[in-house]
Amino acid sequence: MCELLAMSANTPTDLCFSFTGLTRRGGVTGPHKDGWGVAFYEGKGVRAFHDADASARSRIAEVVQTHPIKSEVAVCHIRQANVGDICLANTHPFIRELWGRYWVFAHNGQLRRFRCPEGFYEPVGDTDSEALFCDLLNHLRRHCHRDSPRDEVLAWLVRLSAAYASEGVFNLLLSNGDWLFSYCSTKMTSITRRAPFGPARLKDADLTVDFAAETTPDDVVSIIATEPLTTDETWDPYQPGEWRLWRKGEVIRSGQGPVRPD
Amino acid sequence: MCELLAMSANTPTDLCFSFTGLTRRGGVTGPHKDGWGVAFYEGKGVRAFHDADASARSRIAEVVQTHPIKSEVAVCHIRQANVGDICLANTHPFIRELWGRYWVFAHNGQLRRFRCPEGFYEPVGDTDSEALFCDLLNHLRRHCHRDSPRDEVLAWLVRLSAAYASEGVFNLLLSNGDWLFSYCSTKMTSITRRAPFGPARLKDADLTVDFAAETTPDDVVSIIATEPLTTDETWDPYQPGEWRLWRKGEVIRSGQGPVRPD
């Protein structure tokens, strides 16, 4: 399987601390050594890094760990291959443009038998994950439009995620740069950090950070991950079937099952 | 304006030497300090780096200069902004998926009045370059299909490039990972290095490389650039209106004006 990590923040924030913890699981404290990738939104632009090597030993991952790249939305993935070869084309997150925005997708799980029906978007690699992403965007393009209310798009995301999850394991992170949608099929957790900020210690590396020294009192920064990344904070696990829509560090919609009117 | 750089090779080759020369022009030996980007194909996958900062002072550019990333096709761009803000979304090369492949596009020039008619692909940023790329792909999607003979796609690329060039400056690099298409509206040059390999000295940095020590006798590596990057080699300038189609380091088709039967 794989591990997921995302950030939603109300001010441009770097991901160095969490990324350092996660990438240790790519070959040192965990078995997810078949590639890694991360995408940082900067306005409508996306800065992405992908590598088919183990994140714990990657020179490029080292730069991302130590060079603060500030973003309000970031999506990250470390891979333990099941479907598809170990190669760059199969490395998450996947990115496509829809309605003049870049959409970023990372998936943990497996739908072995899934094949993407023909449509506008096509997978480049041969993972079930990229095929699911293309299928999802093809549905959005068919059923929604650029000015669709957010709740209409959200309802499709929840409906599609539940359908995929009924056929396999489908833990999802998806962003269009404005909001971040997360769906838990089996395992996902989150933490929201806000004032008063305190210290935190990574589970996978001998590293502690004092968030009070790195933030302002108005900052709200949330981390979503497959498993907690720190040992001394209380994470908020998702239930199977639960989805949360994040924006600027806060959950703005959530539920289990279909979207209900706000 | 901007500067372009591309590589086509018959074996995975790094771009460290040429990239070091080009990126010096992004704020030290040249004025192209409004961002830079590079895309390296690795199989069907693409590894891209983008930065809205000056390449001569970018930490990420430094990694690309010193960390050998091996590829058979790479496309690079340093920007001096004219149309569009200085931001990540406006930083070349631009990437889209068509027919299950990533297409990479970089442009030098200006078509101030160009607006992309509505279509499948839409620009995310606000450069004329990205709008041109979307328009070009929308034409390909409309007039060709995934199994179109290469010459049919090429004929469209030449026709579209000539049309764009008739309305402004349009120097183009475009790849689908298999071949690399280059179109010269005003300025472009290339060099093909093959055995016997010799040394070369950069124009923009005090750096010499001995290609004989870094290659095998069968290697063929071509560099395409806006201006020569070395002082002691003979570069082969394009004429205005000239296009060359590169594959595995060799020109496989070329001409001035429409594509003629092979």
XYZ file of C-alpha atoms in Angstrom:
524
model
C 0.000 0.000 0.000
C 1.024 3.625 0.240
C 0.866 6.560 2.608
C -0.760 9.920 2.046
C -0.050 13.366 3.460
C -1.705 16.716 2.787
C -1.735 20.199 4.236
C -4.434 22.862 4.235
C -3.486 26.223 5.747
C -4.827 29.767 5.925
C -1.403 31.250 5.232
C 1.508 30.005 3.087
C 3.223 27.413 5.277
C 6.046 24.995 4.632
C 5.688 21.232 4.931
C 9.312 20.478 5.946
C 8.496 18.943 9.351
C 5.707 16.568 8.245
C 7.449 15.758 4.955
C 10.582 14.759 6.881
C 8.537 12.361 8.999
C 6.650 10.859 6.088
C 9.656 10.373 3.826
C 11.465 8.368 6.528
C 8.735 5.784 6.010
C 9.947 5.462 2.411
C 12.724 2.975 3.114
C 13.791 3.514 6.758
C 10.912 3.368 9.246
C 8.425 2.048 6.662
C 8.382 -0.064 3.489
C 7.036 2.592 1.030
C 10.215 2.812 -1.011
C 8.821 2.626 -4.559
C 8.732 6.330 -5.289
C 7.353 9.497 -3.803
C 5.897 12.771 -4.957
C 4.632 16.064 -3.632
C 2.728 18.961 -5.178
C 2.609 22.457 -3.682
C 0.107 25.004 -4.939
C 1.427 28.541 -5.276
C -1.527 30.665 -6.382
C -2.969 28.767 -9.340
C 0.437 27.312 -10.162
C 1.731 23.978 -8.929
C 5.279 23.055 -8.039
C 5.648 19.288 -8.133
C 8.487 16.901 -7.339
C 8.399 13.233 -8.301
C 10.957 10.501 -7.888
C 10.776 6.762 -8.503
C 13.508 6.205 -5.868
C 12.978 5.654 -2.152
C 12.159 8.953 -0.446
C 14.446 8.187 2.510
C 17.430 8.144 0.136
C 16.399 10.727 -2.473
C 18.558 13.808 -3.025
C 15.506 15.701 -4.255
C 13.460 14.690 -1.184
C 16.321 16.027 0.931
C 15.957 19.422 -0.752
C 12.183 19.432 -0.124
C 12.814 18.526 3.542
C 15.216 21.400 4.089
C 14.175 24.130 1.622
C 10.944 25.742 2.925
C 8.413 25.831 0.084
C 5.396 27.782 1.312
C 1.930 26.822 0.232
C -1.690 26.825 1.413
C -2.396 23.416 -0.114
C 0.070 20.561 -0.548
C -0.468 16.896 -1.415
C 2.139 14.187 -0.918
C 2.405 10.433 -1.450
C 4.938 7.688 -0.782
C 4.449 4.492 -2.728
C 4.675 0.802 -2.051
C 3.821 -0.560 -5.468
C 1.042 -3.062 -5.961
C -0.557 -2.323 -9.371
C 1.884 -0.955 -11.993
C 5.673 -0.930 -12.345
C 8.001 1.218 -10.293
C 8.564 4.145 -12.628
C 8.082 7.895 -12.794
C 4.833 7.663 -14.806
C 3.280 5.650 -11.944
C 4.339 8.045 -9.198
C 1.624 10.084 -7.401
C 0.407 12.778 -7.114
C -1.099 12.935 -10.596
C -1.958 16.311 -12.105
C -4.425 17.354 -14.798
C -5.977 20.658 -15.844
C -9.768 21.074 -15.661
C -11.675 24.376 -16.103
C -8.418 26.363 -16.118
C -7.145 24.935 -12.819
C -4.654 22.235 -11.984
C -6.201 19.304 -10.095
C -3.897 17.181 -7.938
C -4.771 13.617 -6.925
C -3.164 11.051 -4.608
C -4.637 7.680 -3.694
C -3.946 4.990 -1.165
C -5.531 1.621 -1.793
C -6.281 -0.720 -4.607
C -9.017 -1.424 -7.139
C -7.355 -4.189 -9.101
C -10.042 -4.651 -11.681
C -10.688 -0.975 -12.402
C -10.365 0.156 -16.026
C -11.025 3.767 -17.004
C -13.723 3.943 -19.698
C -12.717 6.042 -22.704
C -12.956 9.775 -22.061
C -11.139 13.074 -22.360
C -8.598 12.257 -19.687
C -6.445 9.188 -20.105
C -3.876 7.603 -17.845
C -0.220 7.858 -18.927
C 1.064 5.136 -16.592
C -0.550 1.837 -15.674
C -1.740 2.269 -12.089
C -5.357 1.812 -11.023
C -4.945 5.128 -9.159
C -4.293 7.259 -12.243
C -7.140 5.488 -14.082
C -9.465 6.357 -11.168
C -8.333 10.002 -11.297
C -9.063 10.196 -15.028
C -12.451 8.562 -14.541
C -13.298 10.985 -11.738
C -12.377 14.039 -13.849
C -14.274 12.648 -16.851
C -17.372 12.417 -14.621
C -16.918 15.975 -13.335
C -16.478 17.286 -16.872
C -19.636 15.497 -17.963
C -21.889 16.355 -15.027
C -20.644 19.717 -13.760
C -19.228 22.887 -15.280
C -16.800 25.607 -14.307
C -19.477 27.622 -12.477
C -21.169 24.701 -10.710
C -21.762 25.445 -7.005
C -19.087 23.858 -4.857
C -21.652 21.598 -3.192
C -22.635 20.153 -6.554
C -19.022 19.217 -7.310
C -18.662 17.928 -3.747
C -21.752 15.731 -4.102
C -20.176 14.120 -7.184
C -16.871 13.610 -5.376
C -18.611 11.893 -2.456
C -20.793 9.775 -4.751
C -17.857 8.668 -6.905
C -15.588 8.021 -3.908
C -18.231 5.839 -2.254
C -18.696 3.907 -5.500
C -14.938 3.337 -5.891
C -14.622 2.401 -2.194
C -17.331 -0.229 -2.631
C -15.039 -2.058 -5.070
C -11.768 -1.884 -3.155
C -9.695 0.361 -0.911
C -10.000 4.026 -1.818
C -8.425 6.610 0.472
C -8.270 9.859 -1.478
C -6.712 13.304 -1.450
C -7.833 15.682 -4.211
C -7.367 19.420 -4.605
C -8.101 22.083 -7.188
C -5.890 24.576 -5.346
C -8.850 26.241 -3.658
C -10.130 23.401 -1.467
C -8.827 19.948 -0.512
C -11.179 16.949 -0.531
C -10.310 13.892 1.559
C -12.157 10.567 1.599
C -11.424 7.733 4.006
C -12.171 4.216 2.904
C -10.058 2.456 5.540
C -7.495 4.721 7.193
C -6.975 8.472 7.492
C -6.410 10.945 10.298
C -5.913 14.690 10.708
C -4.744 17.342 13.098
C -5.448 21.075 13.156
C -2.851 23.293 14.756
C -3.812 26.804 15.891
C -2.885 29.208 18.706
C -1.724 28.556 21.339
C 0.873 26.585 19.377
C 3.148 24.138 21.135
C 5.975 21.765 20.303
C 5.594 18.485 18.430
C 7.847 15.459 18.040
C 8.021 13.276 14.952
C 7.334 9.574 15.299
C 9.786 8.580 12.549
C 12.766 10.847 13.134
C 14.486 12.396 16.100
C 13.044 15.824 15.347
C 11.007 18.253 17.448
C 9.622 21.548 16.252
C 8.266 24.428 18.312
C 5.373 25.697 16.195
C 5.021 28.757 18.473
C 8.332 30.043 17.094
C 7.302 29.497 13.461
C 3.757 30.834 13.365
C 1.642 33.906 14.055
C -1.417 33.744 16.370
C -3.832 33.787 13.424
C -2.340 30.782 11.616
C -4.453 27.669 11.161
C -2.618 24.702 9.668
C -4.098 21.236 9.237
C -2.313 18.044 8.324
C -4.124 15.045 6.900
C -2.243 11.722 6.828
C -2.696 7.986 6.627
C -1.239 7.583 10.127
C -0.297 10.152 12.798
C 3.132 11.666 12.171
C 3.776 12.904 15.715
C 3.777 11.135 19.082
C 2.763 13.937 21.449
C -0.341 15.390 19.815
C -3.928 14.162 19.563
C -4.927 13.272 16.008
C -8.527 13.001 14.893
C -9.107 9.741 12.995
C -11.660 9.511 10.155
C -14.261 6.755 10.205
C -14.540 4.464 7.168
C -16.774 6.253 4.644
C -16.077 9.668 6.188
C -15.115 12.643 4.011
C -13.896 16.089 4.964
C -13.591 19.137 2.737
C -10.781 21.433 3.862
C -10.202 25.079 3.017
C -7.674 27.445 4.586
C -6.914 24.968 7.359
C -10.520 24.368 8.429
C -13.047 21.612 7.712
C -15.789 23.482 5.843
C -17.986 20.449 5.052
C -17.846 16.859 6.264
C -19.985 13.788 6.544
C -20.364 10.086 6.143
C -22.483 9.138 3.176
C -24.135 11.590 0.781
C -23.743 15.368 1.022
C -26.685 16.956 2.864
C -27.775 20.548 2.282
C -25.553 22.931 4.272
C 11.897 37.773 -24.155
C 13.048 34.395 -22.943
C 15.574 31.693 -23.765
C 14.925 28.098 -24.704
C 16.978 24.945 -24.298
C 16.217 21.351 -25.215
C 18.024 18.048 -25.494
C 17.380 15.031 -27.686
C 19.606 11.988 -27.117
C 19.762 8.318 -28.073
C 20.665 7.306 -24.537
C 19.659 8.737 -21.146
C 21.933 11.753 -20.704
C 22.099 14.479 -18.100
C 21.693 18.167 -18.918
C 23.889 19.529 -16.087
C 26.453 21.253 -18.342
C 24.025 23.070 -20.666
C 21.593 23.818 -17.841
C 24.406 25.439 -15.848
C 25.207 27.710 -18.792
C 21.611 28.635 -19.487
C 20.626 29.334 -15.883
C 23.504 31.820 -15.499
C 21.590 33.918 -18.037
C 18.751 34.053 -15.515
C 20.097 36.969 -13.509
C 23.900 36.955 -13.946
C 25.033 36.925 -17.589
C 21.533 37.609 -18.933
C 18.317 39.373 -17.912
C 15.950 36.344 -17.896
C 15.354 36.386 -14.165
C 11.548 36.044 -14.024
C 11.385 32.319 -13.463
C 12.669 29.133 -15.008
C 11.521 25.590 -15.558
C 12.718 22.292 -16.930
C 11.000 19.017 -17.771
C 12.819 15.696 -18.146
C 11.085 12.704 -19.669
C 11.799 9.382 -18.001
C 9.947 6.766 -20.032
C 6.434 8.147 -20.366
C 6.788 9.998 -17.065
C 7.930 13.583 -16.694
C 9.971 15.084 -13.904
C 9.488 18.841 -13.869
C 10.950 21.661 -11.841
C 9.507 25.177 -11.885
C 10.479 28.279 -9.977
C 9.314 31.884 -10.265
C 12.686 33.063 -8.891
C 15.803 33.888 -10.897
C 17.505 30.680 -12.025
C 20.958 32.043 -11.197
C 19.948 32.302 -7.526
C 17.546 29.358 -7.172
C 18.320 26.593 -4.698
C 16.303 24.162 -6.791
C 18.166 25.160 -9.982
C 21.388 24.447 -8.116
C 20.206 20.888 -7.451
C 19.328 20.399 -11.132
C 22.779 21.735 -12.120
C 24.626 19.308 -9.875
C 22.374 16.236 -9.590
C 22.544 14.297 -12.882
C 18.987 13.574 -14.046
C 19.216 11.326 -17.101
C 16.759 11.673 -19.924
C 16.421 11.255 -23.692
C 14.279 14.377 -24.047
C 14.426 17.496 -21.891
C 12.890 20.947 -22.385
C 13.949 24.033 -20.468
C 13.023 27.718 -20.371
C 14.222 30.840 -18.592
C 11.799 33.727 -18.564
C 11.977 37.468 -18.983
C 8.323 38.374 -18.506
C 6.442 40.391 -21.088
C 2.841 39.101 -21.113
C 1.589 37.853 -17.698
C 2.732 38.340 -14.103
C 5.815 36.759 -12.602
C 4.325 33.745 -10.855
C 4.522 29.980 -10.880
C 1.404 29.545 -13.054
C 3.133 31.567 -15.812
C 6.379 29.607 -15.723
C 7.253 27.383 -18.720
C 7.451 24.586 -19.697
C 3.709 23.881 -19.645
C 2.501 20.295 -19.497
C -0.752 18.643 -20.569
C -1.847 15.067 -21.263
C -3.075 14.132 -24.745
C -3.719 10.563 -25.973
C -2.214 9.069 -22.821
C 1.068 10.973 -23.123
C 2.421 14.079 -21.444
C 3.122 16.920 -23.888
C 5.677 19.545 -22.863
C 5.748 23.021 -24.411
C 8.096 26.006 -24.114
C 7.872 29.211 -26.146
C 10.062 32.188 -26.789
C 8.378 35.211 -28.318
C 5.203 37.157 -28.085
C 1.730 37.207 -29.645
C 0.176 39.995 -27.596
C -3.283 39.794 -29.061
C -3.644 36.011 -28.995
C -6.670 34.613 -27.132
C -7.278 30.852 -26.987
C -10.752 30.047 -28.342
C -12.790 27.845 -26.012
C -11.759 24.213 -26.154
C -10.841 21.197 -24.144
C -7.532 22.586 -22.906
C -7.545 25.888 -21.060
C -4.722 28.044 -19.775
C -4.275 28.215 -15.988
C -2.038 31.300 -16.019
C -2.303 34.400 -18.180
C 0.559 34.144 -20.662
C 0.071 34.177 -24.423
C 2.414 31.146 -24.469
C 0.165 28.852 -22.442
C -2.867 30.014 -24.462
C -0.980 29.086 -27.658
C -0.125 25.670 -26.243
C -3.782 25.002 -25.389
C -4.889 26.177 -28.831
C -2.321 23.928 -30.496
C -3.427 20.863 -28.514
C -7.097 21.665 -29.156
C -6.309 21.660 -32.899
C -4.458 18.333 -32.656
C -7.316 16.777 -30.699
C -9.784 17.988 -33.320
C -7.861 17.086 -36.473
C -5.746 14.068 -35.524
C -6.135 11.014 -33.323
C -3.891 8.782 -31.247
C -2.966 6.578 -34.216
C -2.442 9.370 -36.752
C 0.799 8.893 -38.724
C 3.585 11.060 -37.309
C 3.769 13.083 -40.528
C 0.110 14.035 -40.206
C 0.677 15.414 -36.692
C 3.885 17.069 -37.929
C 2.056 18.751 -40.810
C -0.378 20.266 -38.288
C 2.468 21.424 -36.050
C 4.203 23.138 -38.966
C 0.966 24.701 -40.247
C -0.021 25.998 -36.807
C 3.493 27.252 -36.012
C 3.670 29.183 -39.295
C 0.252 30.698 -38.592
C 1.271 31.777 -35.073
C 4.615 33.096 -36.347
C 2.799 35.250 -38.900
C 1.200 37.157 -35.997
C 4.231 37.631 -33.768
C 7.390 35.935 -32.585
C 6.979 32.195 -32.133
C 10.048 30.104 -31.376
C 8.805 26.739 -30.147
C 9.925 23.566 -28.416
C 7.330 20.810 -28.090
C 7.693 17.159 -27.160
C 5.446 14.176 -26.517
C 8.339 12.218 -25.021
C 8.969 10.309 -28.223
C 10.045 13.139 -30.536
C 10.941 16.812 -30.073
C 9.575 19.410 -32.485
C 11.362 22.752 -32.829
C 10.200 25.762 -34.834
C 12.275 28.896 -35.419
C 10.475 32.143 -35.996
C 13.436 34.440 -35.295
C 16.240 32.727 -33.400
C 17.272 29.138 -32.677
C 20.402 27.050 -33.066
C 21.512 23.486 -32.415
C 24.518 21.270 -32.059
C 24.856 17.481 -32.365
C 27.633 15.824 -30.427
C 28.801 12.350 -31.436
C 32.081 10.388 -31.493
C 34.833 11.450 -31.535
C 33.758 13.574 -28.583
C 35.880 16.495 -27.450
C 35.874 19.151 -24.763
C 33.553 22.152 -24.671
C 33.620 25.408 -22.752
C 30.552 27.287 -21.555
C 30.067 30.885 -22.676
C 28.374 31.962 -19.427
C 30.383 30.205 -16.728
C 33.968 29.196 -16.212
C 33.225 25.555 -16.895
C 34.695 23.065 -19.361
C 33.556 19.501 -19.844
C 35.328 16.666 -21.624
C 32.474 14.794 -23.302
C 34.854 11.948 -24.237
C 35.056 11.031 -20.549
C 31.275 11.079 -20.079
C 30.022 9.233 -23.143
C 30.265 5.972 -25.060
C 31.181 5.899 -28.790
C 27.560 5.248 -29.806
C 26.054 8.232 -28.003
C 24.366 10.948 -30.038
C 23.294 13.990 -28.044
C 21.827 17.147 -29.546
C 21.214 20.466 -27.857
C 18.786 23.031 -29.231
C 18.973 26.559 -27.807
C 18.064 30.160 -28.491
C 21.757 31.105 -28.610
C 24.927 28.964 -28.565
C 25.902 27.919 -25.054
C 29.565 27.116 -25.774
C 32.375 29.177 -27.275
C 34.551 26.495 -28.890
C 32.063 24.463 -30.931
C 30.269 25.131 -34.208
C 26.512 25.524 -33.774
C 24.074 25.156 -36.647
C 21.639 28.104 -36.722
C 18.041 27.688 -37.922
C 16.685 30.021 -40.574
C 13.486 31.950 -39.849
C 10.573 29.628 -40.706
C 12.736 26.515 -40.348
C 11.562 23.527 -38.308
C 13.390 20.388 -37.253
C 11.932 17.220 -35.798
C 14.372 15.479 -33.466
C 14.365 11.890 -32.246
C 17.110 10.081 -30.352
C 19.566 12.900 -31.000
C 19.067 13.056 -34.788
C 17.042 15.330 -37.068
C 14.537 12.920 -38.618
C 12.529 15.509 -40.577
C 13.167 19.184 -41.300
C 12.155 21.925 -43.659
C 11.111 25.472 -44.206
C 7.449 25.820 -45.014
C 4.987 22.933 -45.337
C 5.900 19.296 -44.720
C 6.683 17.476 -47.985
C 6.255 13.713 -48.384
C 9.270 11.870 -46.951
